[in-house]
Short mmCIF file of C-alpha atoms and ligand atoms in Angstrom, two decimals:
data_model
loop_
_atom_site.label_atom_id
_atom_site.label_comp_id
_atom_site.label_asym_id
_atom_site.label_seq_id
_atom_site.Cartn_x
_atom_site.Cartn_y
_atom_site.Cartn_z
CA MET A 349 133.85 83.22 98.33
CA ASN A 350 132.70 86.63 97.14
CA ILE A 351 134.73 89.10 99.12
CA ARG A 352 134.72 92.49 97.39
CA ASN A 353 137.35 95.07 97.86
CA HIS A 354 136.04 96.93 100.78
CA PHE A 355 136.91 97.97 104.31
CA PRO A 356 137.38 95.25 107.02
CA THR A 357 133.99 94.13 108.39
CA GLU A 358 134.93 95.45 111.89
CA GLU A 359 135.73 98.98 110.70
CA LEU A 360 132.47 99.06 108.60
CA GLN A 361 130.51 97.98 111.70
CA LYS A 362 132.07 100.77 113.75
CA ARG A 363 131.23 103.32 111.14
CA ASP A 364 127.68 102.01 110.89
CA ALA A 365 127.18 102.25 114.66
CA ALA A 366 128.63 105.80 114.72
CA HIS A 367 126.17 107.36 112.42
CA HIS A 368 123.36 105.12 111.29
CA LEU A 369 120.13 104.56 113.29
CA HIS A 370 118.53 101.17 112.45
CA PRO A 371 114.71 100.61 112.11
CA PHE A 372 113.15 98.31 114.70
CA SER A 373 116.44 97.82 116.54
CA ALA A 374 117.89 98.51 119.93
CA GLN A 375 120.87 100.72 118.82
CA ASP A 376 123.22 100.04 121.73
CA ASP A 377 122.87 96.31 121.69
CA LEU A 378 123.33 96.29 117.91
CA ALA A 379 126.39 98.56 118.17
CA LYS A 380 128.04 96.22 120.74
CA LYS A 381 127.37 93.18 118.59
CA GLY A 382 128.04 94.71 115.19
CA SER A 383 125.55 94.61 112.21
CA LYS A 384 125.90 91.92 109.58
CA ILE A 385 127.05 93.69 106.49
CA ILE A 386 125.39 92.54 103.29
CA THR A 387 127.50 93.35 100.34
CA SER A 388 125.89 91.70 97.25
CA ALA A 389 123.21 89.20 96.26
CA GLN A 390 122.32 86.71 93.64
CA GLY A 391 119.12 84.63 93.17
CA VAL A 392 118.11 83.44 96.52
CA TYR A 393 121.54 84.20 98.10
CA VAL A 394 122.90 87.16 99.92
CA PHE A 395 126.67 87.60 100.60
CA ASP A 396 128.14 89.25 103.63
CA SER A 397 131.29 91.15 104.15
CA ASN A 398 133.07 87.98 105.25
CA GLY A 399 132.25 86.27 102.09
CA GLU A 400 129.61 83.94 103.56
CA GLN A 401 126.79 82.86 101.19
CA ILE A 402 123.45 83.09 103.02
CA LEU A 403 120.18 81.60 101.97
CA ASP A 404 117.72 84.46 102.23
CA ALA A 405 114.50 82.73 103.20
CA MET A 406 112.88 86.02 103.99
CA ALA A 407 113.31 87.55 100.41
CA GLY A 408 114.87 90.64 102.10
CA LEU A 409 111.76 92.01 103.87
CA TRP A 410 109.16 89.78 102.13
CA CYS A 411 109.74 91.62 98.91
CA VAL A 412 112.42 90.19 96.60
CA ASN A 413 109.88 87.88 94.80
CA ILE A 414 111.88 87.44 91.49
CA GLY A 415 115.16 87.09 93.40
CA TYR A 416 118.29 89.12 93.43
CA GLY A 417 120.40 90.21 90.48
CA ARG A 418 117.97 90.63 87.69
CA GLU A 419 119.75 92.58 84.97
CA GLU A 420 116.43 93.65 83.22
CA LEU A 421 115.42 95.67 86.26
CA ALA A 422 118.71 97.54 86.31
CA GLN A 423 118.24 98.29 82.66
CA ALA A 424 114.72 99.49 83.10
CA ALA A 425 115.99 101.82 85.81
CA GLU A 426 118.87 103.13 83.81
CA ARG A 427 116.76 103.64 80.68
CA GLN A 428 114.11 105.47 82.62
CA MET A 429 116.62 107.71 84.48
CA ARG A 430 118.17 108.78 81.24
CA GLU A 431 114.86 109.46 79.55
CA LEU A 432 112.81 111.06 82.46
CA PRO A 433 114.27 110.56 85.93
CA TYR A 434 111.43 112.41 87.65
CA TYR A 435 108.22 114.13 87.01
CA ASN A 436 105.10 114.45 89.15
CA THR A 437 101.55 113.73 88.40
CA PHE A 438 99.90 116.22 90.60
CA PHE A 439 99.30 119.19 88.30
CA GLN A 440 97.47 117.88 85.10
CA THR A 441 100.48 116.02 84.04
CA THR A 442 101.36 112.27 83.69
CA HIS A 443 104.10 110.15 82.24
CA ILE A 444 104.43 106.80 80.31
CA PRO A 445 105.59 104.54 83.10
CA ALA A 446 102.63 105.63 85.33
CA ILE A 447 100.27 104.98 82.39
CA ASP A 448 101.74 101.58 81.54
CA LEU A 449 101.93 100.34 85.07
CA SER A 450 98.36 101.45 85.92
CA GLU A 451 97.04 99.72 82.85
CA LYS A 452 99.04 96.50 83.75
CA LEU A 453 97.85 96.56 87.47
CA ALA A 454 94.21 96.99 86.27
CA GLN A 455 94.66 94.00 84.06
CA LEU A 456 96.16 91.81 86.72
CA ALA A 457 93.89 92.75 89.59
CA PRO A 458 90.66 90.82 89.98
CA ARG A 459 87.18 92.18 89.02
CA ASP A 460 86.66 95.94 88.72
CA LEU A 461 89.75 96.77 90.82
CA ASN A 462 91.07 99.01 88.15
CA HIS A 463 92.28 102.41 89.41
CA VAL A 464 95.63 102.87 91.17
CA PHE A 465 96.92 105.64 93.53
CA TYR A 466 100.64 105.48 94.08
CA ALA A 467 102.82 105.86 97.16
CA GLY A 468 106.46 105.33 97.98
CA SER A 469 105.70 102.38 100.33
CA GLY A 470 103.05 100.22 101.97
CA SER A 471 102.80 102.47 104.98
CA GLU A 472 102.04 105.50 102.79
CA ALA A 473 99.58 103.51 100.83
CA ASN A 474 97.66 102.61 103.90
CA ASP A 475 97.67 106.26 104.98
CA THR A 476 96.12 107.01 101.62
CA ASN A 477 93.52 104.37 102.19
CA ILE A 478 92.34 106.12 105.41
CA ARG A 479 91.82 109.23 103.30
CA ILE A 480 90.09 107.37 100.48
CA VAL A 481 87.57 105.55 102.53
CA ARG A 482 86.72 108.68 104.55
CA GLN A 483 86.46 110.93 101.45
CA TYR A 484 84.37 108.16 99.82
CA TRP A 485 81.77 108.07 102.61
CA ALA A 486 81.83 111.90 102.98
CA SER A 487 81.05 112.28 99.33
CA LEU A 488 78.09 110.09 99.62
CA GLY A 489 76.83 112.24 102.53
CA TYR A 490 77.98 110.03 105.40
CA SER A 491 80.71 112.12 106.98
CA GLU A 492 80.40 110.42 110.38
CA LYS A 493 81.13 107.10 108.80
CA ASN A 494 84.83 107.13 109.43
CA ILE A 495 85.81 104.29 111.80
CA ILE A 496 88.23 101.75 110.42
CA ILE A 497 88.25 98.30 112.04
CA SER A 498 91.45 96.37 112.09
CA ARG A 499 92.91 93.54 114.08
CA LYS A 500 95.36 93.10 117.00
CA ASN A 501 98.75 91.85 115.88
CA ALA A 502 98.12 93.19 112.33
CA TYR A 503 100.91 94.91 110.55
CA HIS A 504 100.05 97.79 108.19
CA GLY A 505 103.13 99.90 108.26
CA SER A 506 105.11 102.25 110.36
CA THR A 507 103.75 105.75 109.57
CA LEU A 508 101.29 107.17 112.14
CA GLY A 509 98.41 106.09 109.94
CA GLY A 510 99.97 102.60 109.07
CA ALA A 511 100.96 101.93 112.75
CA SER A 512 97.47 103.04 113.91
CA LEU A 513 95.78 100.57 111.55
CA GLY A 514 98.33 97.92 112.60
CA GLY A 515 97.63 96.17 115.95
CA MET A 516 101.15 95.98 117.29
CA SER A 517 100.95 96.90 120.96
CA ALA A 518 104.69 97.87 121.23
CA MET A 519 104.26 100.44 118.41
CA HIS A 520 101.14 101.85 119.89
CA LYS A 521 102.78 102.36 123.22
CA GLN A 522 105.54 104.38 121.65
CA GLY A 523 103.64 107.46 120.63
CA GLY A 524 99.98 107.66 121.81
CA LEU A 525 98.76 105.61 119.00
CA PRO A 526 96.33 104.63 117.48
CA ILE A 527 94.88 107.70 116.03
CA PRO A 528 91.22 108.27 116.70
CA ASP A 529 88.52 106.19 115.02
CA VAL A 530 90.59 103.01 114.45
CA HIS A 531 89.31 100.02 116.35
CA HIS A 532 90.96 96.64 116.75
CA ILE A 533 89.32 93.21 117.08
CA ASN A 534 91.05 89.88 117.90
CA GLN A 535 93.16 88.03 115.37
CA PRO A 536 92.44 84.40 114.13
CA ASP A 537 95.50 82.88 115.63
CA TRP A 538 94.21 79.49 116.70
CA TRP A 539 97.56 78.14 117.98
CA ALA A 540 98.04 80.95 120.48
CA GLU A 541 94.45 81.84 121.25
CA GLY A 542 92.11 79.12 120.22
CA GLY A 543 91.61 77.71 123.77
CA GLU A 544 89.19 74.77 123.74
CA LEU A 545 87.64 75.62 120.34
CA ASN A 546 88.52 73.61 117.28
CA PRO A 547 90.11 75.73 114.51
CA GLU A 548 86.84 75.86 112.55
CA GLU A 549 84.77 77.17 115.56
CA PHE A 550 87.53 79.55 116.53
CA GLY A 551 87.74 80.98 112.97
CA LEU A 552 83.96 81.76 113.02
CA ALA A 553 84.11 83.14 116.50
CA ARG A 554 86.86 85.55 115.67
CA ALA A 555 85.27 86.66 112.41
CA ARG A 556 81.96 87.34 114.30
CA GLU A 557 83.87 89.88 116.47
CA LEU A 558 83.70 92.11 113.38
CA GLU A 559 79.94 91.98 113.37
CA GLU A 560 79.91 92.58 117.25
CA ALA A 561 82.19 95.61 116.73
CA ILE A 562 79.98 97.05 113.91
CA ILE A 563 76.91 96.75 116.13
CA GLU A 564 78.58 98.25 119.12
CA LEU A 565 80.25 101.10 117.33
CA GLY A 566 77.21 101.78 115.16
CA GLU A 567 76.61 100.73 111.66
CA ASN A 568 76.41 104.47 110.68
CA ARG A 569 80.08 105.08 111.93
CA VAL A 570 82.00 102.09 110.53
CA ALA A 571 83.66 102.88 107.17
CA ALA A 572 85.91 99.94 106.52
CA PHE A 573 87.61 96.80 107.66
CA ILE A 574 91.30 96.22 106.82
CA ALA A 575 93.13 93.00 107.02
CA GLU A 576 96.05 91.11 105.56
CA PRO A 577 94.69 87.86 103.73
CA VAL A 578 97.49 86.10 105.70
CA GLN A 579 99.04 88.11 108.43
CA GLY A 580 102.73 88.41 107.70
CA ALA A 581 104.81 90.32 110.28
CA GLY A 582 102.41 89.08 112.98
CA GLY A 583 103.89 85.62 112.55
CA VAL A 584 102.42 84.24 109.27
CA ILE A 585 99.12 83.48 110.97
CA VAL A 586 97.09 81.47 108.48
CA PRO A 587 93.41 81.91 109.50
CA PRO A 588 91.12 78.82 109.83
CA ASP A 589 89.13 78.07 106.64
CA THR A 590 85.93 79.41 108.23
CA TYR A 591 87.37 82.86 108.90
CA TRP A 592 87.44 84.71 105.57
CA PRO A 593 83.97 83.56 104.22
CA GLU A 594 82.33 84.88 107.37
CA ILE A 595 84.27 88.18 107.24
CA GLN A 596 83.15 88.59 103.57
CA ARG A 597 79.54 87.96 104.59
CA ILE A 598 79.69 90.59 107.30
CA CYS A 599 81.26 93.18 105.10
CA ASP A 600 78.61 92.47 102.46
CA LYS A 601 75.78 92.65 104.97
CA TYR A 602 76.78 95.96 106.39
CA GLU A 603 78.19 97.28 103.07
CA ILE A 604 81.49 98.26 104.60
CA ILE A 605 84.61 98.68 102.53
CA LEU A 606 86.92 95.76 102.65
CA ILE A 607 90.64 96.67 102.43
CA ALA A 608 92.96 93.67 101.68
CA ASP A 609 96.48 94.69 102.72
CA GLU A 610 98.24 92.71 99.99
CA VAL A 611 101.71 94.27 100.59
CA ILE A 612 103.08 90.77 101.32
CA CYS A 613 100.38 88.50 99.89
CA GLY A 614 100.30 90.30 96.52
CA PHE A 615 102.36 89.35 93.46
CA GLY A 616 102.65 85.64 93.78
CA ARG A 617 103.44 85.09 97.44
CA THR A 618 100.44 82.84 98.08
CA GLY A 619 100.38 81.06 94.74
CA ASN A 620 98.00 83.64 92.96
CA TRP A 621 98.66 87.13 91.86
CA PHE A 622 96.86 88.27 94.98
CA GLY A 623 96.10 86.68 98.49
CA SER A 624 92.59 87.79 98.05
CA GLN A 625 92.28 85.18 95.20
CA THR A 626 93.79 82.47 97.42
CA MET A 627 91.43 83.41 100.33
CA ASN A 628 88.52 83.82 97.96
CA ILE A 629 87.53 87.32 99.03
CA ARG A 630 86.29 90.39 97.17
CA PRO A 631 88.07 93.48 98.48
CA ASP A 632 87.09 96.98 97.55
CA ILE A 633 90.67 98.34 97.95
CA MET A 634 94.06 96.40 97.83
CA THR A 635 97.18 97.92 99.35
CA ILE A 636 100.23 96.95 97.39
CA ALA A 637 104.08 97.52 97.74
CA LYS A 638 106.93 95.05 98.36
CA GLY A 639 106.67 92.34 95.62
CA LEU A 640 105.27 95.12 93.29
CA SER A 641 108.83 95.92 92.35
CA SER A 642 110.44 92.92 94.03
CA GLY A 643 112.02 95.58 96.27
CA TYR A 644 114.24 96.94 93.51
CA GLN A 645 112.70 100.34 93.90
CA PRO A 646 110.52 101.74 96.74
CA ILE A 647 106.94 101.88 95.42
CA GLY A 648 103.52 101.19 96.86
CA GLY A 649 99.92 102.00 96.01
CA SER A 650 96.18 101.43 96.53
CA ILE A 651 94.11 99.74 93.83
CA VAL A 652 90.54 100.63 94.06
CA THR A 653 87.29 99.52 92.41
CA LYS A 654 85.82 101.63 89.68
CA LYS A 655 83.03 102.39 92.03
CA ILE A 656 85.34 103.96 94.51
CA ALA A 657 87.19 105.75 91.90
CA ASP A 658 84.02 107.26 90.55
CA VAL A 659 82.77 108.49 93.92
CA ILE A 660 86.06 110.05 95.08
CA GLY A 661 86.65 111.44 91.65
CA LYS A 662 83.79 113.85 92.03
CA ASP A 663 85.74 116.25 94.40
CA GLU A 664 89.38 117.22 94.60
CA PHE A 665 91.38 114.60 96.41
CA ASN A 666 93.66 116.71 98.71
CA HIS A 667 96.45 114.08 98.99
CA GLY A 668 99.65 113.03 97.33
CA TYR A 669 103.29 112.39 97.68
CA THR A 670 106.17 113.95 95.79
CA TYR A 671 107.13 110.44 94.77
CA SER A 672 103.60 109.12 93.94
CA SER A 673 103.93 107.28 90.59
CA HIS A 674 107.76 107.84 90.45
CA PRO A 675 108.78 107.09 86.88
CA VAL A 676 111.82 105.22 87.67
CA ALA A 677 110.09 103.15 90.33
CA ALA A 678 107.08 102.54 87.98
CA ALA A 679 109.28 101.51 85.18
CA VAL A 680 111.10 98.97 87.43
CA ALA A 681 107.80 97.64 88.77
CA LEU A 682 106.52 97.17 85.32
CA ALA A 683 109.62 95.27 84.27
CA ASN A 684 109.25 93.11 87.38
CA LEU A 685 105.61 92.25 86.72
CA ASN A 686 106.54 91.37 83.05
CA ILE A 687 109.07 88.86 84.42
CA ILE A 688 106.66 87.33 86.89
CA GLU A 689 104.20 86.96 84.07
CA SER A 690 106.47 85.94 81.09
CA GLU A 691 108.43 83.45 83.08
CA GLY A 692 105.33 81.82 84.66
CA ILE A 693 106.71 82.29 88.13
CA ILE A 694 103.35 82.17 89.86
CA ASP A 695 102.18 79.05 88.06
CA ARG A 696 105.47 77.34 89.05
CA VAL A 697 105.00 78.33 92.66
CA ARG A 698 101.39 77.19 92.77
CA ASN A 699 101.80 73.91 90.89
CA ASP A 700 105.36 72.79 91.63
CA THR A 701 107.66 74.56 94.16
CA ALA A 702 105.07 75.57 96.81
CA PRO A 703 103.46 72.13 97.06
CA TYR A 704 107.07 70.71 97.39
CA LEU A 705 107.99 73.25 100.12
CA ALA A 706 104.64 72.53 101.99
CA THR A 707 105.51 68.81 102.16
CA LYS A 708 109.02 69.53 103.47
CA TRP A 709 107.76 72.28 105.77
CA ALA A 710 105.35 69.96 107.35
CA THR A 711 108.14 67.64 108.45
CA LEU A 712 109.43 70.34 110.83
CA ALA A 713 106.33 69.62 112.87
CA ASP A 714 108.08 66.33 113.85
CA HIS A 715 110.75 68.32 115.58
CA PRO A 716 110.36 68.05 119.51
CA MET A 717 110.34 71.87 119.76
CA VAL A 718 107.83 72.51 116.97
CA GLY A 719 104.01 72.63 117.51
CA GLU A 720 102.16 73.60 114.38
CA ALA A 721 103.71 74.18 110.96
CA LYS A 722 101.68 76.39 108.70
CA ILE A 723 102.21 77.34 105.12
CA VAL A 724 100.43 79.12 102.27
CA GLY A 725 102.26 79.34 98.96
CA MET A 726 105.62 80.75 99.80
CA MET A 727 104.93 82.06 103.29
CA GLY A 728 105.24 79.70 106.20
CA SER A 729 105.59 79.55 110.05
CA ILE A 730 106.30 77.18 112.78
CA ALA A 731 105.24 77.63 116.51
CA LEU A 732 107.97 76.82 118.98
CA THR A 733 106.80 75.09 122.12
CA PRO A 734 108.10 73.13 125.18
CA ASN A 735 105.02 70.85 124.93
CA LYS A 736 103.23 70.25 121.67
CA THR A 737 100.50 68.07 123.29
CA ASN A 738 98.92 71.16 124.98
CA ARG A 739 100.11 74.09 122.85
CA ALA A 740 102.12 75.33 125.74
CA ARG A 741 104.13 78.60 125.64
CA PHE A 742 107.62 78.86 127.14
CA LEU A 743 107.75 80.33 130.54
CA ALA A 744 110.55 82.73 129.46
CA PRO A 745 109.20 86.04 127.94
CA SER A 746 107.78 85.56 124.33
CA GLY A 747 110.70 85.98 121.89
CA THR A 748 113.34 84.58 124.17
CA VAL A 749 113.45 81.16 122.54
CA GLY A 750 112.69 82.57 119.07
CA TYR A 751 115.56 84.68 119.19
CA ILE A 752 117.89 81.88 120.24
CA CYS A 753 116.71 79.87 117.16
CA ARG A 754 117.01 82.88 114.83
CA GLU A 755 120.69 83.35 116.03
CA ARG A 756 121.26 79.70 115.18
CA CYS A 757 119.80 80.19 111.72
CA PHE A 758 122.07 83.07 111.12
CA ALA A 759 125.15 81.01 112.29
CA ASN A 760 124.00 78.32 109.77
CA ASN A 761 123.77 80.82 106.88
CA LEU A 762 119.95 80.86 106.71
CA ILE A 763 117.95 84.02 107.15
CA MET A 764 114.74 83.13 108.96
CA ARG A 765 112.96 85.57 111.24
CA HIS A 766 111.29 85.09 114.60
CA VAL A 767 108.07 86.76 115.66
CA GLY A 768 107.79 86.07 119.42
CA ASP A 769 108.27 82.26 119.55
CA ARG A 770 107.22 81.67 115.97
CA MET A 771 109.80 81.18 113.12
CA ILE A 772 108.78 82.40 109.67
CA ILE A 773 109.97 82.22 106.08
CA SER A 774 109.00 84.05 103.00
CA PRO A 775 111.73 83.01 100.36
CA PRO A 776 112.07 84.51 96.82
CA LEU A 777 109.42 82.89 94.66
CA ILE A 778 112.11 81.53 92.32
CA ILE A 779 113.62 79.28 94.91
CA ASP A 780 114.10 75.77 93.43
CA LYS A 781 113.64 72.33 94.97
CA GLU A 782 117.29 71.95 95.68
CA GLN A 783 117.44 75.22 97.46
CA ILE A 784 114.21 74.29 99.39
CA ASP A 785 116.16 71.20 100.54
CA ILE A 786 118.96 73.30 101.78
CA LEU A 787 116.56 75.51 103.57
CA ILE A 788 114.85 72.72 105.36
CA GLU A 789 118.11 71.13 106.30
CA ARG A 790 119.53 74.31 107.76
CA ALA A 791 116.22 75.10 109.58
CA TRP A 792 116.30 71.58 111.09
CA LYS A 793 119.89 71.95 112.19
CA SER A 794 119.17 75.35 113.69
CA LEU A 795 116.22 74.01 115.60
CA ASP A 796 118.34 71.23 117.00
CA GLU A 797 121.04 73.60 118.08
CA GLY A 798 118.45 76.08 119.40
CA MET A 799 116.80 73.39 121.48
CA SER A 800 120.10 72.33 123.04
CA ASN A 801 120.86 75.92 123.74
CA VAL A 802 117.42 76.32 125.33
CA LYS A 803 117.92 73.29 127.49
CA GLU A 804 121.38 74.41 128.55
CA LYS A 805 120.02 77.72 129.58
CA LYS A 806 117.26 76.00 131.61
CA LEU A 807 114.54 77.63 129.44
CA TRP A 808 112.78 74.37 128.56
CA GLU A 809 109.82 75.11 130.85
CA SER A 810 106.23 75.65 130.07
CA ALA A 811 104.27 78.75 131.34
CA PRO A 812 101.28 77.81 133.37
CA ILE A 813 98.06 77.50 131.21
C1 LIG B 412 105.62 95.75 105.09
C2 LIG B 412 104.11 95.97 105.15
C3 LIG B 412 103.52 97.28 105.14
C4 LIG B 412 104.38 98.55 105.15
O1 LIG B 412 105.05 98.56 103.92
P1 LIG B 412 106.44 99.62 103.91
O2 LIG B 412 106.71 99.56 102.58
O3 LIG B 412 107.33 99.01 105.00
O4 LIG B 412 105.85 100.95 104.45
C5 LIG B 412 102.14 97.35 105.07
N1 LIG B 412 101.40 96.20 105.21
C6 LIG B 412 101.84 94.94 105.33
C7 LIG B 412 100.96 93.85 105.29
C8 LIG B 412 103.28 94.70 105.34
O5 LIG B 412 103.79 93.66 105.26
#
């Protein structure tokens, strides 16, 4: 039990509903139900206002890579706040946390990705990327080269730029998005969209849509391609092995800028420092956020190659945020990277805990409601289905069954998310084997309960193919 001295849950819920608008939520439904109030956290566990200890298999929002409760980060923030709580880097000034963090990131990032522009979040960093690639081509005399190709069901953030790059139709509908000169090709989700092709054929076919789009839009118009090495918010979609090599070939052939959105995949999530290393690709720009500070401070950024930095460096770059390279955020990010490095967290993930999790995760595919179980490093997904022999969808609208399972997870003190009818995890990288066993046990129990619930509600029915 971990109940702190605070107002009763119901009263806190009422006050929350009275004045707080929640992101990605239906406010009225949430108000009726009452938000879960998280009061504290330690390691891989969060505690709610009723004193429940909940295994956070999402690491917050994919970000708390080193786990909760690390004193060193609190100390780094306190030290920096006392010394220099804020200063900007706009007007010929800089500060030590920005210098130290940039040097560290340049050292960690592959190849000549060694210049960093900071933002307060992943969304802002992707807005920055739009400006960087357009300024890059304009500086070289190709100002008409400004189309960015992305993918349906990609997630690149929630600002107008980020949401435009993203391929979430519900977000596009909301406000006349995407902005002009963003084009979306199909995603490499074999389970849902592979049809009669085998995964390898399908991966190639989906990658070749990039080449088709470049030809159709005009080579002289296409500036960049952006993608997550492994799609996260889209449902942890692991592309077939044939996909990324073909994408890389096409980017090389047409000399377009490859932007790897590493906001989730970066900082150990896939078992390497960056997802690009796991997928064996050579991006020109990497978007970073989330695990950069393990979520302890809001900070994001764009790491670009020396070549890009040199080109955009020739003119004034008319872009920046008040909180670009915020000293407290930068100091905390640096302390976080030092912990990841000095404690060998990524090696342990790659060689020990992720292989263990992968073996356990694969057993979920034996559950009668689970089709494929996919996992890379510490990000995994399972597809829910009423008939695994033909990859059937449920007849009920996508997300109905996923939501039921997610509710069962919550009831069993496991935080797992659903994306449509896929269930996903992205636990803190410090999760140990005993905690992995608990995760799998609770997931299995929640699937069992979810399945009974689905059958009781007469939702166990396949959509026509
Ligand atoms: C979360 C996310 C973003 C947006 O980051 P915010 O910090 O929420 O703005 C961008 N890209 C990817 C791949 C993400 O997962």
